[in-house]
Amino acid sequence: MDKAFEIQKNARDNVKSLQTYLTDLQNWESEMKRKEAALNGNFEQDLPPVRSKTRKERPIQVKKKQPNRISSSDYSSWEKFDVDKACEEVDMAAKGPMSLDSKQSEKEKQDKLREEAQYEKERGNTFVKQEKWDDAISCYNRAIELVKNDAIYYANRGLCYLKKESLHQAEKDCTEALKLDSTYVKALQRRATAREKLGSLRSASADLYEVLKLEPNNVAARKQLETIKARMGTKGSKSKSSPLSTPTLESKSIIPIDSKPKVVEISSVESTPQEKWRTGVGENITVIKTVKKPPHLRSKRALKHITIQEIPLGCTVPKVEAKTIDNLAQGDTNNNSDETKDCALSAKGDNIEINSNEIKSMDKMVPPVNSVQFMNEWKCLKGSVEARSNYLNIIDPTNIPSIFANALESDVLSELLSALYEYKDRYTRGLSLYLQAFTRVKRFSALAMFLADNDKLLVNKMLVHCKTKEGLSDDVINELKNKYEL
Amino acid sequence: MEHQDTPQIITHIEHNLNHSIFDCKWIPCSAKFVVIGCLPNGSGTIEIFEITSGEVNKIKDIERPNSYKCGTFGASSDIERRLATGDFKGTLEIWDLEKTCQVYITKEHSDIINSIDGMGGNTMNCGAPEIVTGSRDGTVKVWDPRQRGKPVANMQPMKGETKRDCWAVAFGNSFNDAERIVVAGYDNGDLKMFDLRTMSLRWECNLRNGVCYVEFDRKDIPMNKLVATTLEGKFHVFDLRTQNPTKGFAQVLDNSTKSGTVWVSRHLPQNRDIFVTCAGNGQASLWKYEYPEQRFHVDGEGVAVGVPGKLKQLQRMVISSQPINALDWNRDHLGLAVATAYDQYVRVLVTTKLNLH
């Protein structure tokens, strides 16, 4: 009874477990489908190589398809054969499909150039054997153009020049070769020969000593050296005096030594008057030369205004001026000029101006045409009443109204009056005329109104002077007194 | 007497195909499986089925002139999921099932490929992806899908030796990139173990009956156990941990059930000590290998000798009237299996309570 029950229970359990399993399975199915849909992308795996046996095998070489060879007797095919294209193909195969601007191709480019240069050299060498020097030189030229840092090309070209008796060029080429390779015996020997032929025995022997140092058993060099020594013995004094005989270093050329005496000659040549003027030779003047200084070294002081005067050629200029200019120049060139010196200089400058103005002769002054000219001169003459009165003297009083027009100021008028008064006897044209002329200036009545008391006093005194000295009539004096509102 | 924890083997879905079927495999990471067989006119078929709520639906059908015999997904990644097949003419093909085209095809065997196994497709650091095929022409060949045309290893009898029909091959011992072993069973009962690292025969024995199926309990661990099934209802379980120079490996022989040829034996992917054997009378048996206390003992000469364990039959169930020739456990779901039999039925089997063992 119990057993039957147990079996029944077992069966029921089994069904239950199966049912749960099946529902699980259904869930799993749908989940699997979703998972599978999401399955994409690359599955990267680091796989070991194919089994060892095959690893020993040689890597599979892709057999290149051999292009069909054209048989030598097949002339029609050879006629169609594009040689340029074939050459290009061969070149490309050698070069590979790399881009030209990559670093590797740069090196390849160099190699190619070198190859080409080598080819040119070979051609040059064959020309040398045939003693066609000019052709050989052009070949070496091309080689040097392609590769600039090969000593052999220079030395070979040097030989060609030597054979052509262009000794200077030969020497130059050998020097170039030795710059690149200082132990290049052939170049040394060739240069020695060139120098010997040029007559610079000492430098030639120096080269040969160098050769013997490198190759002690070089018979040719030894022989050459002996002949040179013999020549040096016979005309030793001559060779010493020769400028070419001085031994030169590899890098130095002999040209500067040659040209030195020439320079002296040039300086001794008589210079033209214009050049004299430019350099200031024979004149008692200091020429200010332009000073070129970088901005940070220049003086920080403000530039000083220097009035430039025209001096005709040959005219001597007052010494003082030159001195000051010299001083100024010094001050400019001196970066750290102190305050006191500065002050002295400026004070000096002022003095100079006055002095020079004083000395200015009457004939140099020009009567003004308008108020601007007058005012310029008038300001220049400031401080010297005499000069001003002189200036006034050259002005025709009848022109005064036209000169000033309506630009006469009251302060200028007072200055004019004081100048007139100071040297009232000097005026060749008569003082009264000036006084009358002022009254005819436009808007004089307005100016008269603002005349200061001491100005009026001066006018009064001048009128008295005019009455006594020039015999001016009372009517005119009264009229003037009215005009000056005395 | 049935215990409460005894697993139940139940046929979940039965689907009749009107042609012979030889092999079936779950497509990795899916609820789909392929069935390989041949039509009465002799052309081969590869069919893809999907299970949906208690039914199987055919998704795809590939037909080719030569009958297919066996197939495996073992050498392919879970994303590519390429099926390697062997056919009656000795051709090895690798299929892209999505595009329905071969990505690899080679005919190096001169006769039918009886058995195929793949390895390394979805395991990391367990060697290259490789396929091994055993053929009636007496050779066992190992292939790498990356090398076209030629096998990477070829095991064949010496000249003068009679060529035996190879019925079963399997990979194992592939616990790193270098080590890998192939076992091959022949119709005369020979069982040979080839070491692919040293390219040598490691061990061989004769099981007296033709070896129908061999399988390691796991492929990607140092070899642990091997099951070899033979004719006349017998199968051998070898403990491969201890190899004695004279006695070889310890083994358990089961010949208790008079069930005819044991066609196939498959280990549970989720539990390496449980396996199923499918016999000629249509019976599926669930076994559990029980280890001994000590897996080896040292004999009088100081050499280790393996100690065999015991076999326990968990369940048996006749599910077919004809021999079951193939069975495949699902890798992603415990207890789910698909089986083909000579009665032209494909069956989806479920086994409950496997988690309790």
Tab-separated table of C-alpha atoms in Angstrom, chain A residues 3 7 9-10 13-14 17-18 21-22 24-26 28-29 32-33 35-36 39-54, chain B residues 8 10 12 29-30 32 50-53 77-79 81 121 123-124 127-130 144 146-147 152 196 199 330 332-336 350 353:
chain	number	residue	atom	x	y	z
A	3	LYS	CA	4.786	1.308	-2.010
A	7	ILE	CA	5.315	5.268	-6.788
A	9	LYS	CA	4.044	10.388	-5.598
A	10	ASN	CA	7.223	9.789	-7.519
A	13	ASP	CA	6.967	14.661	-8.790
A	14	ASN	CA	8.505	13.642	-12.064
A	17	SER	CA	9.786	18.573	-12.486
A	18	LEU	CA	9.325	17.961	-16.191
A	21	TYR	CA	11.878	21.996	-17.004
A	22	LEU	CA	9.760	22.610	-20.063
A	24	ASP	CA	12.439	26.729	-18.370
A	25	LEU	CA	13.200	25.424	-21.827
A	26	GLN	CA	10.686	27.764	-23.397
A	28	TRP	CA	15.603	29.560	-22.719
A	29	GLU	CA	14.495	29.318	-26.339
A	32	MET	CA	18.647	32.150	-27.023
A	33	LYS	CA	16.971	33.770	-29.978
A	35	LYS	CA	21.215	36.316	-27.777
A	36	GLU	CA	21.748	35.009	-31.251
A	39	LEU	CA	25.708	37.867	-31.947
A	40	ASN	CA	27.685	39.783	-34.490
A	41	GLY	CA	30.920	41.624	-34.856
A	42	ASN	CA	34.376	40.201	-35.067
A	43	PHE	CA	35.619	37.436	-32.883
A	44	GLU	CA	39.291	38.267	-32.497
A	45	GLN	CA	41.423	35.410	-31.355
A	46	ASP	CA	45.131	35.094	-30.895
A	47	LEU	CA	45.625	31.788	-32.578
A	48	PRO	CA	48.779	29.699	-32.479
A	49	PRO	CA	50.386	28.998	-35.834
A	50	VAL	CA	49.569	26.044	-38.007
A	51	ARG	CA	51.101	22.815	-36.766
A	52	SER	CA	54.881	22.414	-36.521
A	53	LYS	CA	55.306	20.242	-39.558
A	54	THR	CA	54.124	22.952	-41.832
B	8	GLN	CA	14.159	11.265	-16.288
B	10	ILE	CA	11.921	12.211	-21.921
B	12	HIS	CA	10.326	16.251	-25.885
B	29	CYS	CA	24.646	29.878	-29.031
B	30	SER	CA	21.241	29.127	-30.498
B	32	LYS	CA	18.878	25.472	-33.573
B	50	GLU	CA	14.839	25.484	-34.752
B	51	ILE	CA	12.873	24.519	-31.660
B	52	THR	CA	10.021	26.816	-30.733
B	53	SER	CA	7.601	25.950	-27.934
B	77	SER	CA	34.173	30.348	-33.367
B	78	ASP	CA	30.773	30.981	-31.847
B	79	ILE	CA	30.317	33.950	-34.115
B	81	ARG	CA	29.664	28.986	-36.514
B	121	GLY	CA	37.357	27.281	-32.371
B	123	THR	CA	38.429	27.988	-26.588
B	124	MET	CA	41.156	30.425	-25.654
B	127	GLY	CA	45.616	25.421	-29.522
B	128	ALA	CA	44.871	26.122	-33.121
B	129	PRO	CA	41.494	25.450	-34.658
B	130	GLU	CA	41.792	21.964	-36.070
B	144	ASP	CA	43.758	23.466	-40.088
B	146	ARG	CA	43.880	28.245	-42.361
B	147	GLN	CA	45.874	25.845	-44.483
B	152	VAL	CA	48.653	19.345	-41.119
B	196	LEU	CA	50.184	15.672	-32.133
B	199	MET	CA	53.873	13.444	-33.795
B	330	ASN	CA	23.236	21.293	-25.775
B	332	ASP	CA	23.914	26.153	-23.156
B	333	HIS	CA	21.079	24.277	-21.510
B	334	LEU	CA	21.507	21.417	-19.063
B	335	GLY	CA	19.729	18.261	-19.986
B	336	LEU	CA	18.721	19.265	-23.493
B	350	VAL	CA	15.149	16.421	-22.166
B	353	LYS	CA	17.366	16.367	-12.349
